[in-house]
XYZ file of C-alpha atoms in Angstrom:
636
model
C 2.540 -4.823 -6.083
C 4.205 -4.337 -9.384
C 5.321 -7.638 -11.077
C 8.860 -7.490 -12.893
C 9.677 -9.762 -15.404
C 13.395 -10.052 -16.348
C 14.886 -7.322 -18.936
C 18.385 -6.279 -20.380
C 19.841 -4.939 -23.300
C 21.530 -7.011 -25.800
C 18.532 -7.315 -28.043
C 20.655 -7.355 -31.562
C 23.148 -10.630 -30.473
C 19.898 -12.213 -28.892
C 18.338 -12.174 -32.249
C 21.409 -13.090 -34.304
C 21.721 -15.986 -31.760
C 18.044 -17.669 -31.898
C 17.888 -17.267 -36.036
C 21.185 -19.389 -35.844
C 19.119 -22.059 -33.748
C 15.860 -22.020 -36.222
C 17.392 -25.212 -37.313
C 14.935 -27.786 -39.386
C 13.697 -30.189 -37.062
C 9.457 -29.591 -36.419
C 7.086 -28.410 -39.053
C 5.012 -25.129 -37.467
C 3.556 -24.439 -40.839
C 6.215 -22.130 -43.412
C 9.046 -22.767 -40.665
C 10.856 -25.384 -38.729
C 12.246 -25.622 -35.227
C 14.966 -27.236 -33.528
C 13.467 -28.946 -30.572
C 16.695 -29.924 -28.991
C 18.222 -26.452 -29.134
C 14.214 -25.439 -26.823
C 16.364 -24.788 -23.623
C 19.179 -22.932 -25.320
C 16.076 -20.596 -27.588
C 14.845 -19.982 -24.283
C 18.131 -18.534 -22.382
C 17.851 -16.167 -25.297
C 14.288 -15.397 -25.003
C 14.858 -14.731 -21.211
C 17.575 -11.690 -22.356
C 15.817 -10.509 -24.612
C 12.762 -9.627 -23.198
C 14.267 -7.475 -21.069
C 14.388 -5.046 -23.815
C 12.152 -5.929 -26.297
C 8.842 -7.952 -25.646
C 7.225 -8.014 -29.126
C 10.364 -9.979 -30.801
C 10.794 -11.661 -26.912
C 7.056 -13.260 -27.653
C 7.562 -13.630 -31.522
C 10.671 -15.959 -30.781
C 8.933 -17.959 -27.786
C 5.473 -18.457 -30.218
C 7.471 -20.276 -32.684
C 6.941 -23.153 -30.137
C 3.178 -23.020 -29.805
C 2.244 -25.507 -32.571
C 4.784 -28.042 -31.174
C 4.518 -27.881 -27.161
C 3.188 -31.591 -27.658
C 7.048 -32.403 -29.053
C 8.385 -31.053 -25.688
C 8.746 -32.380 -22.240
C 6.274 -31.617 -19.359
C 9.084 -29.142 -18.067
C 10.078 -27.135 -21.106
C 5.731 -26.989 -21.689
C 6.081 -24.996 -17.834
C 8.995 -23.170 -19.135
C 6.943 -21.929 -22.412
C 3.738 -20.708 -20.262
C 5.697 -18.976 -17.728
C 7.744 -16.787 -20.372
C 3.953 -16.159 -21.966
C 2.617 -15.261 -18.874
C 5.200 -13.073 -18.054
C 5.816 -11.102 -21.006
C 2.072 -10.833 -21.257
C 2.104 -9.019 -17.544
C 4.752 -6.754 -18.745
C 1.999 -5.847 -21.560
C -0.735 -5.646 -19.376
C -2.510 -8.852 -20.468
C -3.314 -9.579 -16.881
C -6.597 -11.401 -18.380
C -4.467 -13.573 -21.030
C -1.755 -14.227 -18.451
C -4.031 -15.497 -16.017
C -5.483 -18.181 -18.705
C -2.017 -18.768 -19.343
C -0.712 -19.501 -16.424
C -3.732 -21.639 -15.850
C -2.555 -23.879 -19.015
C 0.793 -24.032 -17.243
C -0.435 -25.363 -13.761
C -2.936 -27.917 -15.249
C -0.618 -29.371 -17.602
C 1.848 -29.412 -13.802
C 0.010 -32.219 -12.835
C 1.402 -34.661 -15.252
C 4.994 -33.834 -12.846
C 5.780 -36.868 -10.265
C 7.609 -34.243 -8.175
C 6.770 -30.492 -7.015
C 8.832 -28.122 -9.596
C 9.857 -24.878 -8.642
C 7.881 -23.290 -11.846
C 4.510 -24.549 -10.376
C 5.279 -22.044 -7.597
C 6.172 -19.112 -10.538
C 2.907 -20.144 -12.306
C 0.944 -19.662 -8.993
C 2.737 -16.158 -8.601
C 1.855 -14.757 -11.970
C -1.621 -16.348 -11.987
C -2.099 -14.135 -8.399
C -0.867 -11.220 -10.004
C -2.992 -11.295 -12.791
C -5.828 -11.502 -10.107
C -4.558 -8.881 -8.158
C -3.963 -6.665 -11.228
C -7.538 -7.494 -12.083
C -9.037 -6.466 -8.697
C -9.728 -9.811 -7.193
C -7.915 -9.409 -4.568
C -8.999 -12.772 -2.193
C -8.494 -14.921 -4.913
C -4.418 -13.310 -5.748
C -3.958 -13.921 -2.015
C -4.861 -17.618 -2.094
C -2.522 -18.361 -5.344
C 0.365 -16.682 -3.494
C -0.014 -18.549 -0.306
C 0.119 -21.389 -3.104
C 3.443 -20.511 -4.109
C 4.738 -19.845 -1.483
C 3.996 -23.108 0.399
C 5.607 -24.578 -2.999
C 8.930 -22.482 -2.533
C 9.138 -23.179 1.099
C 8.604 -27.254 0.164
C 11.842 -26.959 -2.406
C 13.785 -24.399 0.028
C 14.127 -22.008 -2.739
C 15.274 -18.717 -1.538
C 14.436 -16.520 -4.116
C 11.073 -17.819 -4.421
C 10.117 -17.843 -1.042
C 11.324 -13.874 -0.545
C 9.007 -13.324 -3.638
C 5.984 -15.098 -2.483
C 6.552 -12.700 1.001
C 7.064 -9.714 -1.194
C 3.819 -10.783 -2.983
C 1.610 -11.525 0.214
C 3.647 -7.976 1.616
C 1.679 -5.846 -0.912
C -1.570 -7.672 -0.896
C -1.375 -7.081 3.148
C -1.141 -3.250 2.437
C -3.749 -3.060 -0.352
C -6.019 -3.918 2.463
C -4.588 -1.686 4.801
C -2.436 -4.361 6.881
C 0.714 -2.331 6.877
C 2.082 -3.804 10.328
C 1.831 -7.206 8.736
C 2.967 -6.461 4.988
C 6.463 -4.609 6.786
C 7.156 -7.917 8.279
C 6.850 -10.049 5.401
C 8.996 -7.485 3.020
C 11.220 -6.847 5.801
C 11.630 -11.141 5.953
C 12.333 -11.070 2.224
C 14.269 -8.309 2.590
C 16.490 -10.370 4.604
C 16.117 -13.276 2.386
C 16.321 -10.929 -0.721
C 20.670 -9.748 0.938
C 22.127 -13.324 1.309
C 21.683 -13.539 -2.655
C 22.717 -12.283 -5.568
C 19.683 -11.316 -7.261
C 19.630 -7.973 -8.311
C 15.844 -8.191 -9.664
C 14.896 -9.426 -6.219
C 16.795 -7.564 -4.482
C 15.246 -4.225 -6.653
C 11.625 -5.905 -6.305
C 11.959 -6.090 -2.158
C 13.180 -2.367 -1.719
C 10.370 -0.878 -4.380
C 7.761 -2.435 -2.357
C 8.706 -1.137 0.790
C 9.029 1.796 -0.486
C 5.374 2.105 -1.639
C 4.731 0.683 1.923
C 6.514 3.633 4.023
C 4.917 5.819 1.288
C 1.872 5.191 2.774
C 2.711 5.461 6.101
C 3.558 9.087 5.005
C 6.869 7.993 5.997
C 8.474 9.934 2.678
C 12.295 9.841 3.788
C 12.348 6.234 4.349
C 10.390 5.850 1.655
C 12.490 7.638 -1.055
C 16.103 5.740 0.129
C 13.852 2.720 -0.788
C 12.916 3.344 -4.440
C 16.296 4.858 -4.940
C 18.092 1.716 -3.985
C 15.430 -0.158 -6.195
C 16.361 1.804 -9.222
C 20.140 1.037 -8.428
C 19.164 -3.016 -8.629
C 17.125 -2.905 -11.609
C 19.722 -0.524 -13.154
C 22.300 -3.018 -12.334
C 20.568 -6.216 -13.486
C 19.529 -4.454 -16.897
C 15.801 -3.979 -15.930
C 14.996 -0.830 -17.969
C 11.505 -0.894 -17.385
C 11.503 -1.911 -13.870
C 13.906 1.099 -13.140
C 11.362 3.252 -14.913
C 8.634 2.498 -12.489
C 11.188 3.150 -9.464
C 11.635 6.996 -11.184
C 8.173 7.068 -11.089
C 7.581 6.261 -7.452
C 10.711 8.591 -6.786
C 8.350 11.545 -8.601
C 5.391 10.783 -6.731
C 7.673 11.198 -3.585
C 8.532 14.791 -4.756
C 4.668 15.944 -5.391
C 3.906 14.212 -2.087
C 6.765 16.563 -0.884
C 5.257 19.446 -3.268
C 8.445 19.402 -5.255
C 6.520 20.084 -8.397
C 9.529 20.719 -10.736
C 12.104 17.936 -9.602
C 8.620 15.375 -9.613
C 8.180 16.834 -13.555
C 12.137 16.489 -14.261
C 11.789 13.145 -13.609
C 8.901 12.066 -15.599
C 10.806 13.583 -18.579
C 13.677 11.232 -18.072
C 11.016 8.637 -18.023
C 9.134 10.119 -21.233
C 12.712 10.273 -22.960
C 14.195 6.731 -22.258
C 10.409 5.432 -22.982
C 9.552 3.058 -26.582
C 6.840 1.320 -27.739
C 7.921 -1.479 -25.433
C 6.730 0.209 -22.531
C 3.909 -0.669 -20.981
C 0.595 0.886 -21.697
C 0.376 1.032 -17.265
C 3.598 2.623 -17.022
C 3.012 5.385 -19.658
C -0.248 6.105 -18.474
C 0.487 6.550 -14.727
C 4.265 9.100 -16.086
C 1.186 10.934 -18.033
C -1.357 11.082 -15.212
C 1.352 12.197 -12.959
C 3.182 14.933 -15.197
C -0.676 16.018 -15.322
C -1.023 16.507 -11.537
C 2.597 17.859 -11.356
C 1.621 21.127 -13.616
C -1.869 21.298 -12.025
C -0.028 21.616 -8.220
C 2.710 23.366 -8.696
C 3.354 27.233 -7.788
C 3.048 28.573 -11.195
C -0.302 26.244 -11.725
C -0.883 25.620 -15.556
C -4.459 24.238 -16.012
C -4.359 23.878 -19.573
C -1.309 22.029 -19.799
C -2.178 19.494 -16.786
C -5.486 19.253 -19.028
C -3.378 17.800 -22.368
C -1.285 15.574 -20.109
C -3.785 13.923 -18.739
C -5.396 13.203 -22.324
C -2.450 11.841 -22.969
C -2.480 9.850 -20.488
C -6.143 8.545 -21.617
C -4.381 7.462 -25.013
C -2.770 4.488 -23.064
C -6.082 4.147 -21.048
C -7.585 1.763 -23.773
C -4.690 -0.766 -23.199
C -5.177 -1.425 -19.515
C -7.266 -3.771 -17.877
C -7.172 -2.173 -14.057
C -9.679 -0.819 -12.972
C -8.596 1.872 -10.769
C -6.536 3.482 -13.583
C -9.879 4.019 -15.239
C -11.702 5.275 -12.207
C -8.799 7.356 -11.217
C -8.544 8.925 -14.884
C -12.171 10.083 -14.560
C -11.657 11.253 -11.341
C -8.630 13.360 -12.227
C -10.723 14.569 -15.551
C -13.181 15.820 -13.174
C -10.865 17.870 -11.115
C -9.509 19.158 -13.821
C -12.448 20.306 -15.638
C -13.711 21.687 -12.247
C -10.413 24.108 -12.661
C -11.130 25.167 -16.169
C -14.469 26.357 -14.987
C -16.040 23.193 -17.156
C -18.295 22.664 -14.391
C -20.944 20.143 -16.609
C -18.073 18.569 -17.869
C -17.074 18.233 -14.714
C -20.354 16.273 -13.841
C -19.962 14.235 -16.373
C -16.709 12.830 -15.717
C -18.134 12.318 -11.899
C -21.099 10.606 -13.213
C -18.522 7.307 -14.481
C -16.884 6.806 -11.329
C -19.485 7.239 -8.913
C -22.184 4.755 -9.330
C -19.113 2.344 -9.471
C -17.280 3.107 -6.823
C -20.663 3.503 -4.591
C -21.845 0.438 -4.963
C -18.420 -1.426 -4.242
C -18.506 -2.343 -0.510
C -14.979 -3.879 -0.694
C -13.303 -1.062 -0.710
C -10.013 -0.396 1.682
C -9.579 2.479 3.539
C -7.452 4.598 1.371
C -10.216 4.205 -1.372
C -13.102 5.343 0.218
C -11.121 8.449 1.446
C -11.018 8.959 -2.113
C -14.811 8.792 -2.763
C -15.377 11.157 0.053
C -12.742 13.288 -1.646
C -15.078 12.569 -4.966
C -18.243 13.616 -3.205
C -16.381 17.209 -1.900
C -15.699 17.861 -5.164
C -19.602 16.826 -6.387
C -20.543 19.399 -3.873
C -18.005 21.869 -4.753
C -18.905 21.772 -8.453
C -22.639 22.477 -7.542
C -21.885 25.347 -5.584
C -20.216 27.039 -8.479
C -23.355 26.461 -10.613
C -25.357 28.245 -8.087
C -27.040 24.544 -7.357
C -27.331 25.371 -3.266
C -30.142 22.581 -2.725
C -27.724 20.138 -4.503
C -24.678 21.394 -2.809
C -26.266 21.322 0.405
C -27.540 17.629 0.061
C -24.233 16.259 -1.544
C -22.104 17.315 1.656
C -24.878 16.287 4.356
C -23.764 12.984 2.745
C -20.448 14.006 3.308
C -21.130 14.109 6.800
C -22.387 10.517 6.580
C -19.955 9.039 4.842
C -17.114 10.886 7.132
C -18.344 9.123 10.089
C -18.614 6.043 8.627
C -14.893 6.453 7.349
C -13.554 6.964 10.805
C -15.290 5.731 13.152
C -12.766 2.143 13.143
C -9.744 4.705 12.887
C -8.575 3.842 16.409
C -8.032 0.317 14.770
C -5.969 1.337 11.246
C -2.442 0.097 11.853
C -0.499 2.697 10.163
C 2.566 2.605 12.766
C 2.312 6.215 13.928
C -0.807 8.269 15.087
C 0.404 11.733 15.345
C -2.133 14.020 17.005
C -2.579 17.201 18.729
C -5.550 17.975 20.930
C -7.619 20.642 19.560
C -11.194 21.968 19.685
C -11.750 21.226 23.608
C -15.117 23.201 23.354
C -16.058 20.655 20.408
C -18.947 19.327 22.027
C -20.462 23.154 22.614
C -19.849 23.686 18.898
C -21.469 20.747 17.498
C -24.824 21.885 20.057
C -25.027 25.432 19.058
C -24.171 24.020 15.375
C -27.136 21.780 15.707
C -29.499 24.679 17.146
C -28.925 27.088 14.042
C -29.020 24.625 11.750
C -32.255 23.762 13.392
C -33.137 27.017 12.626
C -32.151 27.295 9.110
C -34.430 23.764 8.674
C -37.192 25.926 10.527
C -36.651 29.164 7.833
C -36.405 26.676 4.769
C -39.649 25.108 5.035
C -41.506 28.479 6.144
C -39.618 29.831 2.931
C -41.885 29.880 -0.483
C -40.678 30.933 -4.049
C -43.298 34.127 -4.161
C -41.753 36.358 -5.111
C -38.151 37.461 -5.896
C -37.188 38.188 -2.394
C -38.126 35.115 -1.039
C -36.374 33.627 -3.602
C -32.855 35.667 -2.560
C -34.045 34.622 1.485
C -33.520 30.971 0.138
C -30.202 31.229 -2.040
C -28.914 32.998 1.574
C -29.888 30.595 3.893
C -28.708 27.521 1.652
C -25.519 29.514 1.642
C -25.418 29.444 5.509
C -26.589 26.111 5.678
C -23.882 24.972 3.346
C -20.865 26.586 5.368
C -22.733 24.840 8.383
C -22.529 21.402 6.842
C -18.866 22.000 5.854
C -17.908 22.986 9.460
C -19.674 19.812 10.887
C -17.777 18.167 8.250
C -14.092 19.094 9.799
C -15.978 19.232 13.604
C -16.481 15.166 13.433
C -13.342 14.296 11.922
C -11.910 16.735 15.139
C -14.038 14.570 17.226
C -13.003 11.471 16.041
C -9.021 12.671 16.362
C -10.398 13.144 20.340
C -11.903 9.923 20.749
C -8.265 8.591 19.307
C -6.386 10.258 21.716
C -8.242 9.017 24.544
C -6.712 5.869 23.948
C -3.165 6.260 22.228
C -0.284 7.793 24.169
C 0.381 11.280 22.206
C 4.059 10.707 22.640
C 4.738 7.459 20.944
C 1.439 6.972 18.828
C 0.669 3.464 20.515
C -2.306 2.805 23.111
C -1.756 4.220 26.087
C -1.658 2.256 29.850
C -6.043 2.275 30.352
C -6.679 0.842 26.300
C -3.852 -1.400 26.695
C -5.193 -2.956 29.881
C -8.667 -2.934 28.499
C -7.694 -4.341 25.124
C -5.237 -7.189 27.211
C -8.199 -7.797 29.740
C -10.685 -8.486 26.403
C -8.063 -11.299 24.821
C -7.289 -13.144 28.312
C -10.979 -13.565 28.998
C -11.009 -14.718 25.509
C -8.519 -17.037 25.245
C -9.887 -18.646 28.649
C -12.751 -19.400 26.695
C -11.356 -20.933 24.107
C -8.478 -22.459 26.242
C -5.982 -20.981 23.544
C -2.574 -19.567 23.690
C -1.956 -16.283 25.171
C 2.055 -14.543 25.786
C 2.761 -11.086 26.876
C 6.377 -9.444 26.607
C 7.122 -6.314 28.467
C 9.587 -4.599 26.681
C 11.873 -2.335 28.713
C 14.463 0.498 27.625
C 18.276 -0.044 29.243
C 19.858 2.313 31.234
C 17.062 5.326 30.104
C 17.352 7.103 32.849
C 20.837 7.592 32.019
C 19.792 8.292 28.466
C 17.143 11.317 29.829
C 19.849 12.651 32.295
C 22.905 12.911 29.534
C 21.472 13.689 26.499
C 17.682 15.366 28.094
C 14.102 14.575 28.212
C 13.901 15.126 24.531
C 16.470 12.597 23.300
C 14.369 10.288 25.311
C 11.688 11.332 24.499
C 12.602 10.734 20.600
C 13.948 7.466 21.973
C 10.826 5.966 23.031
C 8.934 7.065 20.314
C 11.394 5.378 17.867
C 11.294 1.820 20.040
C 7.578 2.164 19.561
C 7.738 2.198 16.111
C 9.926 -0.263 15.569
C 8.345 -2.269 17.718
C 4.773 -1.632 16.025
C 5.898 -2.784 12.913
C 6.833 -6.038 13.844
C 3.216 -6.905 15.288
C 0.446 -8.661 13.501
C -3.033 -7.470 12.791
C -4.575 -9.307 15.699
C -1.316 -8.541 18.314
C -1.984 -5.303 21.327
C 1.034 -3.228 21.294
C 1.074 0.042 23.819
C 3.174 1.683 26.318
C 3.050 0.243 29.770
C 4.676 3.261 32.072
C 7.744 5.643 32.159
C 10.225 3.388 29.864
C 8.405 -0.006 29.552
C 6.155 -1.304 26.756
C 3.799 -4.018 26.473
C 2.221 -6.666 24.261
C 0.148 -8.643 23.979
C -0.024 -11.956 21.661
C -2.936 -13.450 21.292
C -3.003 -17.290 20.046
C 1.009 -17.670 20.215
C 3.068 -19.763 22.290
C 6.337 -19.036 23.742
C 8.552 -20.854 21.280
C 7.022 -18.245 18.547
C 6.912 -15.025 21.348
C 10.507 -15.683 21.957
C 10.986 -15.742 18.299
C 9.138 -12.491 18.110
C 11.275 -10.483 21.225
C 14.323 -11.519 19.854
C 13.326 -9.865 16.637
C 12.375 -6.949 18.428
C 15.594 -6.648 20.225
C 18.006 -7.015 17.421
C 16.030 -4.662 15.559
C 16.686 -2.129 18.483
C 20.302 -2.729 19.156
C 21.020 -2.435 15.234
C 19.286 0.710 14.760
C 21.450 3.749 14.197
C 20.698 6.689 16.016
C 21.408 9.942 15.135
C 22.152 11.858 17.984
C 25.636 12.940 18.835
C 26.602 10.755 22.101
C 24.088 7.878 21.791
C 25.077 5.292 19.733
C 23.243 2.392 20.605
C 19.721 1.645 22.835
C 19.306 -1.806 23.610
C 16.037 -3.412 25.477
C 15.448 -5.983 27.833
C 12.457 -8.182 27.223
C 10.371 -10.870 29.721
C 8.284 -13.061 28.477
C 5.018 -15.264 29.727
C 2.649 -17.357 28.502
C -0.976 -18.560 30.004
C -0.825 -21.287 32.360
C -2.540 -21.452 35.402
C -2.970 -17.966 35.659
C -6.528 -16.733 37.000
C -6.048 -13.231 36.263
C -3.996 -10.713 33.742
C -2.198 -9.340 36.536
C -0.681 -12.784 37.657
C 0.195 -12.933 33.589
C 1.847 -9.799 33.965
C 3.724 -10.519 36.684
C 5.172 -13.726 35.751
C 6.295 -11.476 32.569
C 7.860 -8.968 35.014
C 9.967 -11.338 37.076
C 10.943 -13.085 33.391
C 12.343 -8.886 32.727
C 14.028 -8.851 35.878
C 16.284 -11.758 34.951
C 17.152 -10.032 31.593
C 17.973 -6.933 33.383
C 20.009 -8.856 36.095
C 21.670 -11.176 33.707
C 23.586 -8.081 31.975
C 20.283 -6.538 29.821
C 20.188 -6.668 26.258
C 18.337 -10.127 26.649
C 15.291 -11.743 26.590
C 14.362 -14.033 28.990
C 11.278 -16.449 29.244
C-alpha cells in the first residue's frame, strides 16, 4: 500500500505565517521559539507539507531541541509529522525509529490517544515498505484495535485499508476486497477527501491484480479526483501512474507514455525518489513494448530511473531495476551484460523462501530469460540446464493454484491428448539423453551432432514447460465450474465433507448458506440462456469476494450456490448473507430489460447434526422460508 501524507498548495502564506510565530520564547541555539504558538506552527506545518517537505521538516525541526518544554501530546504531534514527511521521502528506516520515539514516549498518556494509533500505522508502513511484512501486519492490527477503542472513523477505515493491502501482498485478495470494500463504506459517510482518495487507489491496485483492468481504472481515476480535490499533488501523481500502468497492461503504449509526461512535467525536487523512479521505470517499459519498439530509448529511461535508485530503501525497486536492465540488455544484443545484471537479482531472490505468488512468477520469468540469453550465446548445455529448472520450478509454482483466491478462474479445456504428449515427450527425450552420452567431442562432426541434439532437447524442455502448466489448468478444471470460476458440485462436497468432520473434532462452529437466484428461470426464458448465464457468473463473483481465506464457496446446481463457513456462528453467517444479498440487489446490470437480481439465502449452523447432508438440509428448509416469505431475504 502506498502511504499518503497530507499535501496542498499554499506554500508562500504558510511560510509568511510560521516566521510571524518564531516569537522569542525557548533558546534552540541562534533562534528562539514560541512554545505557546506549538499547536498553531503545526496547523501550518500540516499545509505546507503538502507541497513542500524540505521547508515542511525545516519548520517542524525548530522544535527538536525543546520537545522536553512541550506536553506529552504536542511530543506525539512532533513525531508523527517526522514520521510522515520522512515516508513521503522514503526514510522508511528513519520513520520507523521515529515513530518508535513517538509510541514509547505514549506511555507517559493516562488515556489511549488517537495518535498512538497513527504512530502504529506509520511504524507498519515503514515495515512494510522495508519488506517485513509480519511485523507491518502486527502494528496495524495495533492501530486499528486503538481506532476501534476511540470509535474514530477515519482511523479505523485506514487501519482496514492498511491490513487490505498487506492481505493482497500475500495473495489474500478475497480477504483484502472486504476490508477496502468496509473502509470504503466507512471512507463515504465522511468528508475526507485523502481517505476517501487512499480507499479507491487501493482497490484499484487490488482489481489490477485480479486482471480486472476496467474496474480497476474507474478506481484510480476517482482516486486522482480526491487527492486532486484535497490538494494532494503527489498523491494524485501516483494515481496517474497506476492509471499508465493500466494502459501498458491494456498495451496502450502511447496514452501509458502521455501520461508519465504529465507526471515528469508537474514533478520537483519534492517528489519522491519512489515515485520518480517507478514514472522512469515505466516510461522505460512503455517505449520497449510498444508497436514502434525503441530499444535505445527504453535503455536511457530506465538509467534514469537508476538515478533515483540510490534514494530508496525497497527492495524490490532494486531487484526489479536489475531485472528490467537485464531484459533490456538482452534486446540490445548485450547478452554478458545481460548476465550480469541477472547475476544481482538471482542469488537474492533464490534464496528468499517468503516469497508470494506473484513474485516467484517473476523469478521463473527471470530464469526464461537466463535460458534465453544462453541460447543466443550458443551456450546449449547451459540453456538446456537453466529451463529443466524451469520445469521444476513451474510445478512447484502451480501445483497449490487450485487454492489462489483470485475471484475468477477463467479456463478453457485444451490439450485432451496431454497425457500421450508428455509419454512420447518423455521417450525422445529419453533418446536424446541416450545420443548425448554416446556423443564425444572427436571430431568436428560430432561436435555439430551435439550443438543439434541440445537444440532438440532444448525445444523439448520448452514444450514440457507449457505441457505442465496445460496440465495443471486440467487438474483446475476438474474441480471449478468453467462457467462461474468457483468449485464445482463434487469439490464443493468434498471440500464441505473435509471441514464438518473437522469441526466435529474440534467441536467448533460450522454454518452453511445456500444462496439461490430469484425468479431465474424467468430471467433464462426472457432475456436467454446467456443473460443467465452472465448472471450467475456475476453472483459468483460477487459472492467470492466477500469470503475469507479459510471460507468454501462453489456452485451447488442449476441456480443455487453454496458455502461453507468454517468456525462462524450464525449471528456472524447472518451478518455475512445479508452482505451478500444487498450486494446483489444493488448491483447494476447492464442488460436492457433486467434491472435488478435479487437472492434468497438459508442459513444453518452445526447442532446435532450427524451428517453434512442433515446440515444441508436444515439450510434448505431455512431457503424455502425466504423464498415463501416474498424472496429477497435471508432466513436462519
Amino acid at each position: 500500500m502506498l502511504y499518503f501524507a497530507k499535501k496542498s498548495a499554499q506554500a508562500i502564506s504558510i511560510v509568511i505565517s510560521i516566521a510571524c510565530l518564531l516569537l522569542p520564547m525557548a533558546s534552540t541555539g541562534q533562534e528562539t521559539v514560541n512554545i505557546k504558538q506549538f499547536n498553531q506552527v503545526i496547523e501550518q506545518v500540516e499545509q505546507l507539507k503538502k507541497t513542500d517537505l524540505v521547508r515542511s521538516l525545516k519548520q517542524l525541526t525548530v522544535y527538536e531541541k525543546v520537545l522536553t518544554a512541550l506536553t506529552i501530546e504536542q511530543n506525539l504531534i512532533y513525531f508523527k509529522l517526522l514520521a510522515e514527511i520522512q515516508i513521503e521521502q522514503n526514510k522508511y528506516s528513519s520513520a520507523k525509529k521515529t515513530a518508535n520515539q513517538g509510541l514509547t514516549i505514549a506511555k507517559r498518556l493516562s488515556s489511549p490517544s488517537i495518535l498512538i494509533s497513527e504512530l502504529l500505522y506509520l511504524k507498519g508502513f515503514a515495515f512494510e515498505s522495508l519488506g517485513y511484512i509480519a511485523q507491518a501486519r502486527k502494528e496495524y492490527k495495533k492501530g486499528l484495535e486503538v481506532a476501534e477503542s476511540l470509535h474514530n472513523k477515519v482511523q479505523v477505515a485506514l487501519g482496514l485499508i492498511n491490513l487490505g493491502a498487506i492481505a493482497y501482498l500475500t495473495d489474500d485478495f478475497k480477504r483484502s476486497l472486504v476490508l477496502l470494500n468496509d473502509a470504503y463504506n466507512i471512507a463515504g459517510q465522511t468528508d475526507d477527501e485523502e481517505l476517501k482518495g487512499t480507499v479507491n487507489s487501493e482497490l484499484g491496485i487490488v482489481y489490477s491484480y485480479l486482471l480486472q483492468d476496467e474496474q480497476s481504472m474507474v478506481y484510480y481515476q476517482q482516486s486522482y479526483l480526491h487527492f486532486k480535490k484535497a490538494g494532494m499533488i503527489l498523491s494524485a501523481h501516483t494515481s496517474l501512474y497506476n492509471i499508465a500502468i493500466n494502459h501498458i497492461r491494456n498495451n496502450d503504449y502511447q496514452q501509458a507514455i502521455t501520461v508519465f509526461n504529465t507526471i515528469i512535467a508537474e514533478s520537483n525536487k519534492d517528489s519522491p525518489s519512489d515515485s520518480m523512479y517507478s514514472v522512469y521505470s515505466g516510461m522505460a517499459w512503455a517505449y520497449q513494448q510498444k508497436v514502434d519498439s525503441n530499444p535505445e530509448a527504453a535503455y536511457r529511461y530506465l538509467l534514469m530511473a537508476k538515478q533515483y535508485l540510490q534514494a530508496t530503501e525497497k527492495l524490490d525497486y532494486q531487484l526489479q531495476f536489475y531485472y528490467d536492465q537485464a531484459y533490456m540488455l538482452y534486446k540490445l544484443d548485450r547478452f554478458d551484460d545481460a548476465l550480469v545484471s541477472l547475476s544481482q537479482v538471482e542469488k537474492t531472490l533464490a534464496n528468499n523462501q517468503d516469497l508470494s505468488l506473484i513474485k516467484k512468477e517473476n523469478y521463473v520469468y527471470l530464469m526464461e530469460l537466463k535460458a534465453g540469453i544462453y541460447y543466443k550465446l550458443a551456450q546449449f548445455q547451459y540453456a538446456f540446464q537453466t529451463l529443466s529448472q524451469v520445469i521444476i520450478l513451474t510445478d512447484k509454482l502451480y501445483e497449490n493454484e487450485d487454492n489462489r483466491s483470485i475471484a475468477q478462474v477463467r479456463l478453457k479445456l485444451e490439450g485432451e491428448q496431454a497425457d500421450k504428449r508428455n509419454k512420447i515427450l518423455h521417450h525422445k527425450k529419453d533418446l536424446y539423453n541416450e545420443n548425448l552420452r554416446a556423443a564425444t567431442l572427436a571430431n568436428e562432426e560430432q561436435r555439430f551432432y551435439l550443438i543439434i541434439s541440445a537444440l532438440v532437447a532444448l525445444a523439448f524442455a520448452w514444450v514440457l514447460v507449457k505441457l505442465l502448466q496445460s496440465q495443471h489448468k486440467l487438474k483446475i478444471a476438474a474441480n471449478v465450474d468453467t462457467l462461474t470460476g468457483v468449485a464445482n458440485r463434487r469439490s464443493l462436497m468434498k471440500q464441505a465433507q473435509q471441514a464438518f468432520k473437522f469441526t466435529q473434532v474440534k467441536q467448533d462452529n460450522l454454518t452453511i448458506l445456500l444462496i439461490d437466484i430469484d425468479h431465474f428461470k424467468d430471467i433464462n426464458d426472457c432475456l436467454g440462456h446467456s443473460t443467465g448465464d452472465k448472471v450467475l457468473a456475476k453472483v459468483a463473483y460477487i459472492g467470492t469476494n466477500m469470503m475469507r481465506k479459510s471460507d468454501l464457496f462453489g456452485r451447488f446446481g442449476s441456480e443455487v450456490f453454496m458455502v461453507c463457513l468454517p468456525k462462524t456462528r450464525l449471528k456472524s453467517a447472518l451478518e455475512i448473507s445479508e452482505r451478500i444479498r444487498s450486494a446483489v440487489s444493488q448491483h447494476s446490470w447492464p442488460f436492457n430489460k433486467l434491472e435488478k437480481v435479487s437472492v434468497s439465502i438459508g442459513v444453518a449452523t452445526l447442532a446435532d447434526d450427524k451428517d453434512l447432508i442433515s446440515l444441508i438440509k436444515r439450510a434448505d428448509e431455512q431457503l424455502y422460508q425466504a423464498k415463501a416469505s416474498g424472496r429477497n431475504k435471508v432466513c436462519g
